[in-house]
Amino acid sequence: MSDSPEEYGMADTLNEELARQLRLANDVVSYAIKENIPNVVTFTKETYYPGFDPATLEEKAIFRRKN
């Protein structure tokens, strides 16, 4: 999909990054559901950011439960 104007960036690269971020967000939501975290939306909002490392999910959940 390289038919977008140059000022918007490389379509393939942008699509790959969007897919990566979508997978990260999905990982956070899936983890919250699997661990029966009461408010999945709040947990996701407090946990996810574009550079999030999914390996830290358990650590984030433990910290949140303590507070």
mmCIF file of N, CA and C in Angstrom:
data_model
loop_
_atom_site.group_PDB
_atom_site.id
_atom_site.type_symbol
_atom_site.label_atom_id
_atom_site.label_comp_id
_atom_site.label_asym_id
_atom_site.label_seq_id
_atom_site.Cartn_x
_atom_site.Cartn_y
_atom_site.Cartn_z
ATOM 1 N N MET A 1 0.839 -1.182 0.000
ATOM 2 C CA MET A 1 0.000 0.000 0.000
ATOM 3 C C MET A 1 0.881 1.241 0.000
ATOM 4 N N SER A 2 1.555 1.479 -1.061
ATOM 5 C CA SER A 2 2.478 2.601 -1.139
ATOM 6 C C SER A 2 1.882 3.776 -1.897
ATOM 7 N N ASP A 3 0.553 3.879 -1.940
ATOM 8 C CA ASP A 3 -0.083 4.951 -2.687
ATOM 9 C C ASP A 3 -0.436 6.160 -1.815
ATOM 10 N N SER A 4 0.002 6.197 -0.555
ATOM 11 C CA SER A 4 -0.276 7.347 0.296
ATOM 12 C C SER A 4 0.770 8.434 0.039
ATOM 13 N N PRO A 5 0.387 9.696 0.243
ATOM 14 C CA PRO A 5 1.341 10.792 0.026
ATOM 15 C C PRO A 5 2.568 10.656 0.927
ATOM 16 N N GLU A 6 3.718 11.099 0.436
ATOM 17 C CA GLU A 6 4.975 10.986 1.174
ATOM 18 C C GLU A 6 4.939 11.644 2.539
ATOM 19 N N GLU A 7 4.217 12.754 2.679
ATOM 20 C CA GLU A 7 4.201 13.476 3.957
ATOM 21 C C GLU A 7 3.581 12.653 5.093
ATOM 22 N N TYR A 8 2.893 11.579 4.758
ATOM 23 C CA TYR A 8 2.310 10.713 5.785
ATOM 24 C C TYR A 8 3.243 9.577 6.190
ATOM 25 N N GLY A 9 4.370 9.458 5.532
ATOM 26 C CA GLY A 9 5.329 8.409 5.873
ATOM 27 C C GLY A 9 5.159 7.190 4.986
ATOM 28 N N MET A 10 5.945 6.206 5.308
ATOM 29 C CA MET A 10 5.925 4.956 4.542
ATOM 30 C C MET A 10 4.755 4.097 5.026
ATOM 31 N N ALA A 11 3.824 3.831 4.140
ATOM 32 C CA ALA A 11 2.611 3.103 4.513
ATOM 33 C C ALA A 11 2.923 1.731 5.099
ATOM 34 N N ASP A 12 3.848 1.000 4.512
ATOM 35 C CA ASP A 12 4.168 -0.337 5.005
ATOM 36 C C ASP A 12 4.731 -0.281 6.426
ATOM 37 N N THR A 13 5.614 0.669 6.667
ATOM 38 C CA THR A 13 6.213 0.819 7.992
ATOM 39 C C THR A 13 5.158 1.230 9.012
ATOM 40 N N LEU A 14 4.307 2.162 8.631
ATOM 41 C CA LEU A 14 3.245 2.604 9.536
ATOM 42 C C LEU A 14 2.275 1.462 9.852
ATOM 43 N N ASN A 15 1.937 0.673 8.846
ATOM 44 C CA ASN A 15 1.036 -0.468 9.061
ATOM 45 C C ASN A 15 1.655 -1.511 9.983
ATOM 46 N N GLU A 16 2.948 -1.764 9.824
ATOM 47 C CA GLU A 16 3.641 -2.709 10.708
ATOM 48 C C GLU A 16 3.629 -2.212 12.150
ATOM 49 N N GLU A 17 3.887 -0.926 12.335
ATOM 50 C CA GLU A 17 3.896 -0.359 13.687
ATOM 51 C C GLU A 17 2.500 -0.393 14.295
ATOM 52 N N LEU A 18 1.501 -0.082 13.515
ATOM 53 C CA LEU A 18 0.127 -0.138 14.003
ATOM 54 C C LEU A 18 -0.240 -1.559 14.417
ATOM 55 N N ALA A 19 0.143 -2.542 13.622
ATOM 56 C CA ALA A 19 -0.130 -3.944 13.949
ATOM 57 C C ALA A 19 0.598 -4.348 15.233
ATOM 58 N N ARG A 20 1.837 -3.876 15.414
ATOM 59 C CA ARG A 20 2.595 -4.186 16.629
ATOM 60 C C ARG A 20 1.895 -3.607 17.859
ATOM 61 N N GLN A 21 1.461 -2.355 17.751
ATOM 62 C CA GLN A 21 0.790 -1.723 18.879
ATOM 63 C C GLN A 21 -0.548 -2.383 19.183
ATOM 64 N N LEU A 22 -1.259 -2.792 18.157
ATOM 65 C CA LEU A 22 -2.527 -3.496 18.352
ATOM 66 C C LEU A 22 -2.300 -4.822 19.081
ATOM 67 N N ARG A 23 -1.231 -5.542 18.706
ATOM 68 C CA ARG A 23 -0.901 -6.801 19.400
ATOM 69 C C ARG A 23 -0.558 -6.541 20.868
ATOM 70 N N LEU A 24 0.178 -5.469 21.134
ATOM 71 C CA LEU A 24 0.518 -5.130 22.522
ATOM 72 C C LEU A 24 -0.744 -4.855 23.340
ATOM 73 N N ALA A 25 -1.616 -4.031 22.791
ATOM 74 C CA ALA A 25 -2.856 -3.716 23.499
ATOM 75 C C ALA A 25 -3.679 -4.983 23.720
ATOM 76 N N ASN A 26 -3.728 -5.843 22.732
ATOM 77 C CA ASN A 26 -4.453 -7.102 22.844
ATOM 78 C C ASN A 26 -3.839 -7.987 23.930
ATOM 79 N N ASP A 27 -2.508 -8.010 24.015
ATOM 80 C CA ASP A 27 -1.830 -8.782 25.066
ATOM 81 C C ASP A 27 -2.226 -8.283 26.456
ATOM 82 N N VAL A 28 -2.302 -6.974 26.615
ATOM 83 C CA VAL A 28 -2.669 -6.398 27.919
ATOM 84 C C VAL A 28 -4.099 -6.782 28.279
ATOM 85 N N VAL A 29 -5.018 -6.627 27.344
ATOM 86 C CA VAL A 29 -6.427 -6.963 27.589
ATOM 87 C C VAL A 29 -6.577 -8.454 27.888
ATOM 88 N N SER A 30 -5.929 -9.300 27.091
ATOM 89 C CA SER A 30 -6.015 -10.745 27.310
ATOM 90 C C SER A 30 -5.478 -11.137 28.676
ATOM 91 N N TYR A 31 -4.382 -10.537 29.077
ATOM 92 C CA TYR A 31 -3.797 -10.821 30.385
ATOM 93 C C TYR A 31 -4.775 -10.420 31.498
ATOM 94 N N ALA A 32 -5.364 -9.232 31.384
ATOM 95 C CA ALA A 32 -6.299 -8.756 32.403
ATOM 96 C C ALA A 32 -7.499 -9.698 32.531
ATOM 97 N N ILE A 33 -7.998 -10.176 31.422
ATOM 98 C CA ILE A 33 -9.137 -11.102 31.446
ATOM 99 C C ILE A 33 -8.717 -12.435 32.062
ATOM 100 N N LYS A 34 -7.568 -12.958 31.645
ATOM 101 C CA LYS A 34 -7.074 -14.238 32.146
ATOM 102 C C LYS A 34 -6.838 -14.199 33.665
ATOM 103 N N GLU A 35 -6.358 -13.061 34.151
ATOM 104 C CA GLU A 35 -6.047 -12.912 35.575
ATOM 105 C C GLU A 35 -7.227 -12.378 36.392
ATOM 106 N N ASN A 36 -8.384 -12.266 35.769
ATOM 107 C CA ASN A 36 -9.602 -11.778 36.436
ATOM 108 C C ASN A 36 -9.410 -10.421 37.103
ATOM 109 N N ILE A 37 -8.713 -9.542 36.428
ATOM 110 C CA ILE A 37 -8.548 -8.178 36.933
ATOM 111 C C ILE A 37 -9.895 -7.493 36.785
ATOM 112 N N PRO A 38 -10.411 -6.921 37.886
ATOM 113 C CA PRO A 38 -11.785 -6.419 37.899
ATOM 114 C C PRO A 38 -12.119 -5.375 36.831
ATOM 115 N N ASN A 39 -11.251 -4.425 36.592
ATOM 116 C CA ASN A 39 -11.563 -3.385 35.619
ATOM 117 C C ASN A 39 -10.535 -3.436 34.486
ATOM 118 N N VAL A 40 -10.870 -4.178 33.463
ATOM 119 C CA VAL A 40 -9.956 -4.408 32.339
ATOM 120 C C VAL A 40 -9.607 -3.096 31.641
ATOM 121 N N VAL A 41 -10.579 -2.224 31.470
ATOM 122 C CA VAL A 41 -10.338 -0.965 30.768
ATOM 123 C C VAL A 41 -9.348 -0.095 31.541
ATOM 124 N N THR A 42 -9.568 0.054 32.839
ATOM 125 C CA THR A 42 -8.661 0.859 33.649
ATOM 126 C C THR A 42 -7.263 0.259 33.658
ATOM 127 N N PHE A 43 -7.158 -1.062 33.821
ATOM 128 C CA PHE A 43 -5.857 -1.723 33.801
ATOM 129 C C PHE A 43 -5.152 -1.472 32.472
ATOM 130 N N THR A 44 -5.879 -1.574 31.377
ATOM 131 C CA THR A 44 -5.290 -1.364 30.064
ATOM 132 C C THR A 44 -4.813 0.077 29.907
ATOM 133 N N LYS A 45 -5.640 1.028 30.327
ATOM 134 C CA LYS A 45 -5.253 2.439 30.226
ATOM 135 C C LYS A 45 -4.014 2.749 31.059
ATOM 136 N N GLU A 46 -3.909 2.138 32.228
ATOM 137 C CA GLU A 46 -2.782 2.400 33.122
ATOM 138 C C GLU A 46 -1.523 1.631 32.717
ATOM 139 N N THR A 47 -1.667 0.603 31.922
ATOM 140 C CA THR A 47 -0.549 -0.278 31.602
ATOM 141 C C THR A 47 0.018 -0.039 30.210
ATOM 142 N N TYR A 48 -0.842 0.082 29.221
ATOM 143 C CA TYR A 48 -0.398 0.153 27.827
ATOM 144 C C TYR A 48 0.187 1.517 27.483
ATOM 145 N N TYR A 49 1.256 1.501 26.734
ATOM 146 C CA TYR A 49 1.791 2.663 26.027
ATOM 147 C C TYR A 49 2.565 2.101 24.834
ATOM 148 N N PRO A 50 2.817 2.893 23.809
ATOM 149 C CA PRO A 50 3.396 2.356 22.585
ATOM 150 C C PRO A 50 4.696 1.568 22.755
ATOM 151 N N GLY A 51 5.519 1.900 23.726
ATOM 152 C CA GLY A 51 6.772 1.187 23.927
ATOM 153 C C GLY A 51 6.684 0.115 24.994
ATOM 154 N N PHE A 52 5.476 -0.254 25.383
ATOM 155 C CA PHE A 52 5.269 -1.208 26.470
ATOM 156 C C PHE A 52 5.933 -2.553 26.179
ATOM 157 N N ASP A 53 6.555 -3.129 27.216
ATOM 158 C CA ASP A 53 7.181 -4.445 27.108
ATOM 159 C C ASP A 53 6.246 -5.473 27.743
ATOM 160 N N PRO A 54 5.638 -6.362 26.961
ATOM 161 C CA PRO A 54 4.677 -7.316 27.513
ATOM 162 C C PRO A 54 5.280 -8.255 28.560
ATOM 163 N N ALA A 55 6.599 -8.353 28.603
ATOM 164 C CA ALA A 55 7.243 -9.188 29.618
ATOM 165 C C ALA A 55 7.045 -8.620 31.018
ATOM 166 N N THR A 56 6.636 -7.362 31.110
ATOM 167 C CA THR A 56 6.420 -6.727 32.422
ATOM 168 C C THR A 56 4.961 -6.767 32.873
ATOM 169 N N LEU A 57 4.117 -7.474 32.148
ATOM 170 C CA LEU A 57 2.685 -7.515 32.498
ATOM 171 C C LEU A 57 2.445 -8.006 33.918
ATOM 172 N N GLU A 58 3.060 -9.099 34.274
ATOM 173 C CA GLU A 58 2.840 -9.658 35.609
ATOM 174 C C GLU A 58 3.300 -8.677 36.685
ATOM 175 N N GLU A 59 4.434 -8.054 36.465
ATOM 176 C CA GLU A 59 4.960 -7.068 37.411
ATOM 177 C C GLU A 59 3.981 -5.907 37.582
ATOM 178 N N LYS A 60 3.422 -5.418 36.490
ATOM 179 C CA LYS A 60 2.448 -4.323 36.543
ATOM 180 C C LYS A 60 1.204 -4.743 37.316
ATOM 181 N N ALA A 61 0.739 -5.957 37.085
ATOM 182 C CA ALA A 61 -0.468 -6.444 37.755
ATOM 183 C C ALA A 61 -0.232 -6.586 39.254
ATOM 184 N N ILE A 62 0.932 -7.079 39.646
ATOM 185 C CA ILE A 62 1.237 -7.232 41.068
ATOM 186 C C ILE A 62 1.305 -5.867 41.737
ATOM 187 N N PHE A 63 1.971 -4.918 41.086
ATOM 188 C CA PHE A 63 2.086 -3.567 41.632
ATOM 189 C C PHE A 63 0.704 -2.946 41.804
ATOM 190 N N ARG A 64 -0.149 -3.133 40.804
ATOM 191 C CA ARG A 64 -1.499 -2.554 40.853
ATOM 192 C C ARG A 64 -2.321 -3.166 41.987
ATOM 193 N N ARG A 65 -2.185 -4.448 42.212
ATOM 194 C CA ARG A 65 -2.953 -5.112 43.267
ATOM 195 C C ARG A 65 -2.523 -4.657 44.650
ATOM 196 N N LYS A 66 -1.251 -4.277 44.803
ATOM 197 C CA LYS A 66 -0.743 -3.820 46.092
ATOM 198 C C LYS A 66 -1.218 -2.415 46.417
ATOM 199 N N ASN A 67 -1.547 -1.626 45.397
ATOM 200 C CA ASN A 67 -1.952 -0.220 45.603
ATOM 201 C C ASN A 67 -3.438 -0.052 45.588
#
